[in-house]
CSV table of C-alpha atoms (C1' of nucleotides) in Angstrom, one decimal:
chain,number,residue,atom,x,y,z
U,1,UNK,CA,-14.2,-6.6,18.9
U,2,UNK,CA,-16.1,-4.0,17.1
U,3,UNK,CA,-15.8,-1.4,19.8
U,4,UNK,CA,-15.4,1.7,17.7
U,5,UNK,CA,-16.4,0.9,14.2
U,6,UNK,CA,-15.2,-2.2,12.6
U,7,UNK,CA,-13.9,-2.2,9.1
U,8,UNK,CA,-16.6,-3.2,6.7
U,9,UNK,CA,-16.1,-6.3,4.6
U,10,UNK,CA,-15.5,-4.1,1.6
U,11,UNK,CA,-12.9,-2.0,3.4
U,12,UNK,CA,-11.0,-5.0,4.7
U,13,UNK,CA,-11.1,-6.7,1.4
U,14,UNK,CA,-9.8,-3.6,-0.3
U,15,UNK,CA,-7.0,-3.3,2.3
U,16,UNK,CA,-6.0,-6.9,1.8
U,17,UNK,CA,-6.1,-6.6,-1.9
U,18,UNK,CA,-3.9,-3.5,-1.6
U,19,UNK,CA,-1.4,-5.4,0.4
U,20,UNK,CA,-1.4,-8.4,-1.8
U,21,UNK,CA,-1.1,-6.4,-5.0
U,22,UNK,CA,1.9,-4.4,-3.6
U,23,UNK,CA,3.6,-7.5,-2.3
U,24,UNK,CA,3.3,-9.3,-5.5
U,25,UNK,CA,4.0,-6.4,-7.8
U,26,UNK,CA,7.1,-5.6,-5.7
U,27,UNK,CA,8.3,-9.2,-5.9
U,28,UNK,CA,7.9,-9.3,-9.7
U,29,UNK,CA,9.6,-6.0,-10.2
U,30,UNK,CA,12.4,-7.2,-8.1
U,31,UNK,CA,12.8,-10.3,-10.1
U,32,UNK,CA,12.7,-8.5,-13.4
U,33,UNK,CA,15.3,-5.9,-12.4
U,34,UNK,CA,17.6,-8.6,-11.0
U,35,UNK,CA,17.3,-10.5,-14.3
U,36,UNK,CA,17.6,-7.6,-16.5
U,37,UNK,CA,20.3,-5.5,-14.9
U,38,UNK,CA,21.4,-7.2,-11.7
U,39,UNK,CA,19.8,-4.5,-9.6
U,40,UNK,CA,17.5,-4.7,-6.6
U,41,UNK,CA,14.4,-2.5,-6.5
U,42,UNK,CA,16.0,-0.5,-3.8
U,43,UNK,CA,19.1,0.1,-6.0
U,44,UNK,CA,17.0,1.0,-9.0
U,45,UNK,CA,15.0,3.5,-6.9
U,46,UNK,CA,18.2,5.1,-5.7
U,47,UNK,CA,19.5,5.5,-9.3
U,48,UNK,CA,16.2,6.8,-10.5
U,49,UNK,CA,15.9,9.3,-7.8
U,50,UNK,CA,19.4,10.5,-8.4
U,51,UNK,CA,18.8,10.9,-12.1
U,52,UNK,CA,15.5,12.7,-11.4
U,53,UNK,CA,17.4,15.1,-9.2
U,54,UNK,CA,19.9,15.9,-11.9
U,55,UNK,CA,22.5,13.3,-10.9
U,56,UNK,CA,23.4,14.3,-7.4
U,57,UNK,CA,21.8,14.3,-4.0
U,58,UNK,CA,22.8,14.4,-0.3
U,59,UNK,CA,22.4,11.1,1.5
U,60,UNK,CA,19.5,12.3,3.7
U,61,UNK,CA,17.6,13.7,0.9
U,62,UNK,CA,18.2,10.6,-1.1
U,63,UNK,CA,17.0,8.4,1.7
U,64,UNK,CA,13.8,10.4,1.9
U,65,UNK,CA,13.3,10.2,-1.9
U,66,UNK,CA,14.0,6.6,-2.1
U,67,UNK,CA,11.8,5.7,0.9
U,68,UNK,CA,14.5,3.9,2.9
U,69,UNK,CA,16.1,4.6,6.3
U,70,UNK,CA,19.4,6.5,6.4
U,71,UNK,CA,21.3,3.3,7.4
U,72,UNK,CA,19.6,1.4,4.6
U,73,UNK,CA,20.7,4.1,2.1
U,74,UNK,CA,24.3,4.0,3.4
U,75,UNK,CA,24.3,0.3,2.7
U,76,UNK,CA,22.8,0.5,-0.8
U,77,UNK,CA,25.0,3.4,-1.9
U,78,UNK,CA,28.0,1.4,-0.7
U,79,UNK,CA,26.9,-1.5,-3.0
U,80,UNK,CA,26.3,0.9,-5.9
U,81,UNK,CA,29.6,2.6,-5.3
U,82,UNK,CA,31.3,-0.8,-5.4
U,83,UNK,CA,29.6,-1.5,-8.7
U,84,UNK,CA,30.8,1.9,-10.0
U,85,UNK,CA,27.3,3.2,-10.6
U,86,UNK,CA,27.6,5.9,-8.1
U,87,UNK,CA,30.3,8.0,-6.5
U,88,UNK,CA,30.5,9.3,-3.0
U,89,UNK,CA,31.7,12.8,-2.9
U,90,UNK,CA,32.1,15.2,0.0
U,91,UNK,CA,29.8,18.1,0.2
U,92,UNK,CA,31.2,21.6,-0.5
U,93,UNK,CA,30.3,23.9,2.4
U,94,UNK,CA,29.2,21.2,4.8
U,95,UNK,CA,32.0,18.8,6.0
U,96,UNK,CA,29.4,16.4,7.4
U,97,UNK,CA,27.6,16.0,4.2
U,98,UNK,CA,28.1,13.3,1.6
U,99,UNK,CA,26.8,13.6,-1.9
U,100,UNK,CA,25.7,10.5,-3.9
U,101,UNK,CA,26.8,11.2,-7.5
U,102,UNK,CA,25.3,9.3,-10.4
U,103,UNK,CA,28.2,8.2,-12.7
U,104,UNK,CA,28.0,7.6,-16.4
U,105,UNK,CA,27.9,3.9,-15.8
U,106,UNK,CA,25.1,4.5,-13.3
U,107,UNK,CA,23.2,6.3,-15.9
U,108,UNK,CA,23.8,3.6,-18.4
U,109,UNK,CA,22.6,1.0,-15.9
U,110,UNK,CA,19.5,3.0,-15.2
U,111,UNK,CA,18.8,3.3,-18.8
U,112,UNK,CA,19.3,-0.4,-19.5
U,113,UNK,CA,17.0,-1.3,-16.6
U,114,UNK,CA,14.3,1.3,-17.3
U,115,UNK,CA,13.1,-0.4,-20.4
U,116,UNK,CA,12.1,-3.6,-18.8
U,117,UNK,CA,11.0,-2.0,-15.7
U,118,UNK,CA,8.5,0.2,-17.6
U,119,UNK,CA,7.3,-2.7,-19.6
U,120,UNK,CA,6.7,-4.6,-16.4
U,121,UNK,CA,4.8,-1.9,-14.7
U,122,UNK,CA,2.8,-1.3,-17.8
U,123,UNK,CA,2.0,-5.0,-18.2
U,124,UNK,CA,1.2,-5.6,-14.6
U,125,UNK,CA,-0.1,-2.4,-13.2
U,126,UNK,CA,-1.5,-0.4,-16.0
U,127,UNK,CA,-2.8,-2.8,-18.7
U,128,UNK,CA,-5.5,-5.1,-17.5
U,129,UNK,CA,-7.3,-2.2,-16.1
U,130,UNK,CA,-9.9,-0.2,-18.1
U,131,UNK,CA,-9.5,3.5,-18.4
U,132,UNK,CA,-12.2,4.0,-15.9
U,133,UNK,CA,-10.6,1.5,-13.4
U,134,UNK,CA,-7.2,3.0,-13.7
U,135,UNK,CA,-8.6,6.5,-13.3
U,136,UNK,CA,-10.4,5.5,-10.2
U,137,UNK,CA,-7.3,3.8,-8.9
U,138,UNK,CA,-5.2,6.9,-9.6
U,139,UNK,CA,-7.5,9.3,-7.9
U,140,UNK,CA,-7.8,7.0,-4.9
U,141,UNK,CA,-4.0,6.7,-4.6
U,142,UNK,CA,-3.6,10.4,-5.0
U,143,UNK,CA,-6.0,11.0,-2.2
U,144,UNK,CA,-4.3,8.3,-0.1
U,145,UNK,CA,-0.9,9.9,-0.5
U,146,UNK,CA,-2.2,13.3,0.4
U,147,UNK,CA,-3.8,11.9,3.4
U,148,UNK,CA,-0.7,10.1,4.4
U,149,UNK,CA,1.3,13.2,4.0
U,150,UNK,CA,-0.8,15.1,6.5
U,151,UNK,CA,-0.5,12.9,9.4
U,152,UNK,CA,3.1,11.8,8.8
U,153,UNK,CA,6.3,12.1,6.8
U,154,UNK,CA,6.1,13.2,3.2
U,155,UNK,CA,5.2,10.5,0.7
U,156,UNK,CA,4.3,9.9,-2.8
U,157,UNK,CA,5.7,11.2,-6.1
U,158,UNK,CA,7.3,14.5,-5.3
U,159,UNK,CA,5.3,15.7,-8.3
J,1,UNK,CA,14.1,5.3,-24.5
J,2,UNK,CA,10.4,5.0,-25.2
J,3,UNK,CA,10.8,2.2,-27.7
J,4,UNK,CA,7.5,0.5,-27.2
J,5,UNK,CA,5.2,2.9,-25.3
J,6,UNK,CA,6.5,4.8,-22.4
J,7,UNK,CA,4.5,5.1,-19.3
J,8,UNK,CA,2.7,8.4,-19.3
J,9,UNK,CA,3.3,10.9,-16.6
J,10,UNK,CA,0.0,10.0,-14.9
J,11,UNK,CA,0.8,6.3,-15.0
J,12,UNK,CA,4.2,6.7,-13.5
J,13,UNK,CA,2.9,9.0,-10.9
J,14,UNK,CA,0.2,6.6,-10.0
J,15,UNK,CA,2.7,3.7,-9.8
J,16,UNK,CA,5.1,5.7,-7.5
J,17,UNK,CA,2.2,6.8,-5.4
J,18,UNK,CA,1.2,3.2,-5.0
J,19,UNK,CA,4.6,2.1,-4.0
J,20,UNK,CA,5.0,5.0,-1.6
J,21,UNK,CA,1.6,4.4,0.0
J,22,UNK,CA,2.2,0.7,0.5
J,23,UNK,CA,5.6,1.3,1.9
J,24,UNK,CA,4.5,3.9,4.4
J,25,UNK,CA,1.4,2.1,5.4
J,26,UNK,CA,3.2,-1.2,5.9
J,27,UNK,CA,5.7,0.7,8.1
J,28,UNK,CA,3.1,2.3,10.2
J,29,UNK,CA,1.2,-1.0,10.6
J,30,UNK,CA,4.4,-2.7,11.6
J,31,UNK,CA,5.1,0.0,14.2
J,32,UNK,CA,1.6,-0.2,15.6
J,33,UNK,CA,1.5,-3.9,15.9
J,34,UNK,CA,4.9,-4.0,17.6
J,35,UNK,CA,3.8,-1.5,20.1
J,36,UNK,CA,0.4,-3.0,20.7
J,37,UNK,CA,1.1,-6.6,20.8
J,38,UNK,CA,4.7,-7.3,20.1
J,39,UNK,CA,3.9,-8.8,16.7
J,40,UNK,CA,5.3,-8.1,13.3
J,41,UNK,CA,3.0,-7.6,10.4
J,42,UNK,CA,4.1,-10.9,9.1
J,43,UNK,CA,3.2,-12.6,12.3
J,44,UNK,CA,-0.1,-10.9,12.6
J,45,UNK,CA,-0.9,-12.0,9.0
J,46,UNK,CA,-0.2,-15.6,9.9
J,47,UNK,CA,-2.4,-15.5,13.0
J,48,UNK,CA,-5.1,-13.8,11.0
J,49,UNK,CA,-5.1,-16.3,8.2
J,50,UNK,CA,-5.1,-19.2,10.7
J,51,UNK,CA,-8.1,-17.7,12.4
J,52,UNK,CA,-9.9,-17.1,9.2
J,53,UNK,CA,-9.3,-20.7,8.2
J,54,UNK,CA,-10.8,-22.0,11.4
J,55,UNK,CA,-7.6,-22.2,13.4
J,56,UNK,CA,-5.6,-24.7,11.4
J,57,UNK,CA,-3.7,-24.8,8.1
J,58,UNK,CA,-1.0,-26.7,6.6
J,59,UNK,CA,2.3,-24.9,6.2
J,60,UNK,CA,2.2,-24.6,2.4
J,61,UNK,CA,-1.4,-23.3,2.4
J,62,UNK,CA,-0.6,-20.8,5.2
J,63,UNK,CA,2.4,-19.7,3.3
J,64,UNK,CA,0.3,-19.0,0.3
J,65,UNK,CA,-2.3,-17.2,2.3
J,66,UNK,CA,0.1,-15.0,4.3
J,67,UNK,CA,2.0,-14.1,1.1
J,68,UNK,CA,5.4,-15.3,2.2
J,69,UNK,CA,7.8,-18.0,1.0
J,70,UNK,CA,7.8,-21.4,2.5
J,71,UNK,CA,11.1,-20.9,4.3
J,72,UNK,CA,9.8,-17.5,5.5
J,73,UNK,CA,6.8,-19.2,7.0
J,74,UNK,CA,8.9,-21.9,8.7
J,75,UNK,CA,10.7,-19.0,10.4
J,76,UNK,CA,7.8,-17.1,11.5
J,77,UNK,CA,5.8,-20.2,12.7
J,78,UNK,CA,8.8,-21.1,14.8
J,79,UNK,CA,8.8,-17.7,16.3
J,80,UNK,CA,5.1,-17.9,17.1
J,81,UNK,CA,5.5,-21.4,18.4
J,82,UNK,CA,8.1,-20.2,20.8
J,83,UNK,CA,5.7,-17.5,22.0
J,84,UNK,CA,3.1,-20.1,22.4
J,85,UNK,CA,0.7,-18.5,20.0
J,86,UNK,CA,0.7,-21.4,17.5
J,87,UNK,CA,1.3,-25.1,17.8
J,88,UNK,CA,3.0,-27.4,15.2
J,89,UNK,CA,1.2,-30.6,14.8
J,90,UNK,CA,1.7,-33.5,12.5
J,91,UNK,CA,-0.8,-34.0,9.8
J,92,UNK,CA,-3.0,-37.1,9.9
J,93,UNK,CA,-2.8,-38.9,6.6
J,94,UNK,CA,0.3,-37.3,5.4
J,95,UNK,CA,3.5,-37.8,7.3
J,96,UNK,CA,5.2,-35.0,5.5
J,97,UNK,CA,2.6,-32.5,6.5
J,98,UNK,CA,2.8,-30.0,9.3
J,99,UNK,CA,-0.2,-28.2,10.6
J,100,UNK,CA,0.0,-24.8,12.1
J,101,UNK,CA,-2.6,-24.8,14.9
J,102,UNK,CA,-3.7,-21.6,16.4
J,103,UNK,CA,-3.7,-21.8,20.3
J,104,UNK,CA,-5.9,-20.0,22.7
J,105,UNK,CA,-3.1,-17.6,23.5
J,106,UNK,CA,-2.8,-17.1,19.8
J,107,UNK,CA,-6.4,-16.2,19.5
J,108,UNK,CA,-6.2,-13.9,22.4
J,109,UNK,CA,-3.1,-12.2,20.9
J,110,UNK,CA,-4.8,-11.8,17.6
J,111,UNK,CA,-7.9,-10.3,19.4
J,112,UNK,CA,-5.8,-7.9,21.3
J,113,UNK,CA,-3.9,-6.8,18.2
J,114,UNK,CA,-6.9,-6.6,15.9
J,115,UNK,CA,-8.4,-3.6,17.6
J,116,UNK,CA,-5.4,-1.3,17.0
J,117,UNK,CA,-4.8,-2.8,13.6
J,118,UNK,CA,-8.3,-2.0,12.5
J,119,UNK,CA,-8.2,1.4,14.0
J,120,UNK,CA,-4.9,2.2,12.1
J,121,UNK,CA,-6.1,0.8,8.8
J,122,UNK,CA,-9.3,2.8,9.1
J,123,UNK,CA,-7.5,6.0,10.1
J,124,UNK,CA,-4.8,5.8,7.4
J,125,UNK,CA,-6.3,3.9,4.6
J,126,UNK,CA,-10.1,4.3,4.7
J,127,UNK,CA,-10.8,7.7,6.3
J,128,UNK,CA,-9.3,10.6,4.5
J,129,UNK,CA,-10.9,9.4,1.3
J,130,UNK,CA,-14.2,10.4,0.2
J,131,UNK,CA,-16.8,7.6,-0.5
J,132,UNK,CA,-16.2,8.2,-4.2
J,133,UNK,CA,-12.4,8.0,-3.9
J,134,UNK,CA,-12.5,4.9,-1.9
J,135,UNK,CA,-14.9,3.3,-4.3
J,136,UNK,CA,-12.7,4.0,-7.2
J,137,UNK,CA,-9.6,2.7,-5.3
J,138,UNK,CA,-11.5,-0.4,-4.4
J,139,UNK,CA,-12.6,-1.1,-7.9
J,140,UNK,CA,-9.1,-0.4,-9.2
J,141,UNK,CA,-7.6,-2.8,-6.7
J,142,UNK,CA,-10.0,-5.5,-7.4
J,143,UNK,CA,-9.3,-5.3,-11.1
J,144,UNK,CA,-5.6,-5.2,-10.4
J,145,UNK,CA,-5.7,-8.3,-8.2
J,146,UNK,CA,-7.8,-10.0,-10.9
J,147,UNK,CA,-5.2,-9.1,-13.4
J,148,UNK,CA,-2.3,-10.3,-11.3
J,149,UNK,CA,-4.1,-13.5,-10.7
J,150,UNK,CA,-4.3,-14.3,-14.4
J,151,UNK,CA,-0.7,-14.0,-15.3
J,152,UNK,CA,0.8,-15.4,-12.1
J,153,UNK,CA,0.2,-16.9,-8.7
J,154,UNK,CA,-3.1,-16.4,-6.8
J,155,UNK,CA,-3.3,-13.1,-5.0
J,156,UNK,CA,-5.7,-10.9,-3.2
J,157,UNK,CA,-8.3,-11.6,-0.6
J,158,UNK,CA,-9.5,-15.2,-0.9
J,159,UNK,CA,-12.9,-13.7,-0.9
B,1,DA,C1',35.1,31.9,22.0
B,2,DC,C1',31.9,28.9,24.0
B,3,DA,C1',28.1,25.9,25.7
B,4,DG,C1',24.0,23.7,24.1
B,5,DC,C1',21.2,21.7,20.8
B,6,DT,C1',20.4,19.9,16.1
B,7,DT,C1',21.7,17.5,11.9
B,8,DT,C1',24.4,14.3,9.2
B,9,DG,C1',26.1,9.8,8.0
B,10,DT,C1',28.0,5.6,9.7
B,11,DT,C1',28.5,1.5,12.4
B,12,DC,C1',26.7,-2.1,14.9
B,13,DA,C1',23.8,-6.0,16.3
B,14,DA,C1',19.5,-8.3,15.6
B,15,DA,C1',15.8,-9.6,12.9
B,16,DT,C1',14.0,-11.1,8.8
B,17,DT,C1',13.8,-12.4,3.9
B,18,DC,C1',14.5,-15.3,0.0
B,19,DG,C1',16.1,-19.2,-3.1
B,20,DA,C1',18.6,-23.4,-3.6
B,21,DA,C1',19.5,-27.7,-1.9
B,22,DC,C1',17.9,-31.4,0.6
B,23,DA,C1',15.5,-35.5,2.8
B,24,DA,C1',11.3,-37.6,3.6
B,25,DC,C1',7.3,-39.0,1.9
B,26,DA,C1',3.2,-39.5,-1.6
B,27,DA,C1',1.1,-41.0,-6.0
B,28,DG,C1',0.9,-43.2,-10.4
B,29,DG,C1',2.1,-46.3,-13.8
B,30,DT,C1',4.2,-50.6,-15.2
Q,1,DA,C1',7.0,-54.4,-5.4
Q,2,DC,C1',9.4,-50.9,-8.0
Q,3,DC,C1',10.7,-46.8,-10.4
Q,4,DT,C1',9.8,-42.1,-11.5
Q,5,DT,C1',8.0,-37.9,-10.6
Q,6,DG,C1',5.9,-34.4,-7.6
Q,7,DT,C1',5.1,-32.4,-2.8
Q,8,DT,C1',6.2,-30.9,1.6
Q,9,DG,C1',8.9,-28.6,5.0
Q,10,DT,C1',13.4,-27.6,6.8
Q,11,DT,C1',18.0,-26.0,6.7
Q,12,DC,C1',21.5,-23.2,5.1
Q,13,DG,C1',24.0,-19.1,3.5
Q,14,DA,C1',23.7,-14.6,1.6
Q,15,DA,C1',21.6,-10.3,1.3
Q,16,DT,C1',19.1,-6.8,3.2
Q,17,DT,C1',16.6,-3.9,6.5
Q,18,DT,C1',15.9,-1.2,10.6
Q,19,DG,C1',16.7,1.5,15.0
Q,20,DA,C1',19.9,2.8,18.4
Q,21,DA,C1',24.1,4.6,19.5
Q,22,DC,C1',27.7,7.3,18.1
Q,23,DA,C1',31.3,10.8,16.3
Q,24,DA,C1',31.8,14.8,13.7
Q,25,DA,C1',30.0,19.1,12.2
Q,26,DG,C1',26.9,22.9,12.0
Q,27,DC,C1',24.2,26.6,14.3
Q,28,DT,C1',22.6,29.9,17.9
Q,29,DG,C1',22.7,33.0,21.4
Q,30,DT,C1',25.5,35.1,24.7
DNA sequence: ACAGCTTTGTTCAAATTCGAACAACAAGGT
DNA sequence: ACCTTGTTGTTCGAATTTGAACAAAGCTGT
C-alpha cells in the first residue's frame, strides 16, 4: 500500500465525512418527502426538474437532469404518471421521443412538498454552519463539480 | 411559497451541487471497485470498517459504521461470507450476537481494492481542488457532520 | 431509395435497499 | 424464579436501481 501517494488522514476523513453526510442527508430528505407528500426523492427531483424546465422535457434530458439512468427514469415517470402528476406525450417531430409533461396536479404536489423540503435542507444543510463554513463548503463543492464535469459526464446545478 | 425563509439561490445551488457530486462520485467509485475487485461500494465499506476495527465487529456495530440498515448488513455479510471474505462467528457471552470476522482472504481483497479506491478518490475528490478549496470543503463537511450528529444518529468518520 | 450508424425509450433480469414483523436472548426490578 | 422491557439479527415483501439487449426512428452519404 502507499505506492503512489496515499490519501492523507485529513483527505480520507474528509471523504468519509462527505459520504456520511450525503448518505444521512439523503435518507432524511427521503423520509421527509415520503411523510409530507408521499414522494420519493427521485420523484421529487423529477418534478422539480420538469418545473425548472418550464414543465416539459424529453425523457433523456430529464434523466440527465435528475441524475438517473434512462431505465430508472422510465420507471419513475411511470409511477408519477399513475399518480397523475405527470403526463407522457409523444414528441412532435420525432416519433421516437417521449415528453414528460408536468400536470397541474404535479405542480401542486411539487409546491406542497417544496415547503418541507426547503425547510429540511435549511435545517440540516445550511443552518448549523457559520457563514464562513458554508462559504467554504460552497466554493469547495463548486470546484468539485467543475472538476467532475471535466473528466466525465455533466454534473451539478445546470446553473 | 417562501413562507418562512426560502433557500437563497446560492444555498440551493450548493445543495444541488452536493447531491450531484455525491451521486456521481459514488457511481464512479462503484464502477471502479466492481472492475478492480468485484466488490460493491457497500461491501468495500464493510471490509474497510472491519479492518479499521481490528478485524471483528458485531453486526449492529458494523451496520452503524458502514452506514447501512441492519437488514442491509445481514445481506451484504451473507454475500461476503459466500465469497469467503468474512466469517460469521457466534459471540462469546451473548448468544444473540453475531461477529463478522475479517478473513485473510478478506484482508487480501481489501488490500487489492484499496489501491484503486484511493487513486480514484484522490483523482476525483482531492486533486482538482486547490489547497484552499479543499480546506474550505473539509471544514464545511466537518461542521456539517457535527451538526448532523447533534440532531440525529451519529455520522461521519469515527475519528 | 438505401445501407450503415446513432439515438431514443422500453423491457427484462438481477441485485440491492429498506422497514416491519419476528424469535431468541439479555437485564433489571420485584 | 418471574415478568417486563430492551437488544440483537434474521426473514419477508415491496420498491427501486442499473446495465444489457432490443425495436423503432432518425440521420448521412451515396
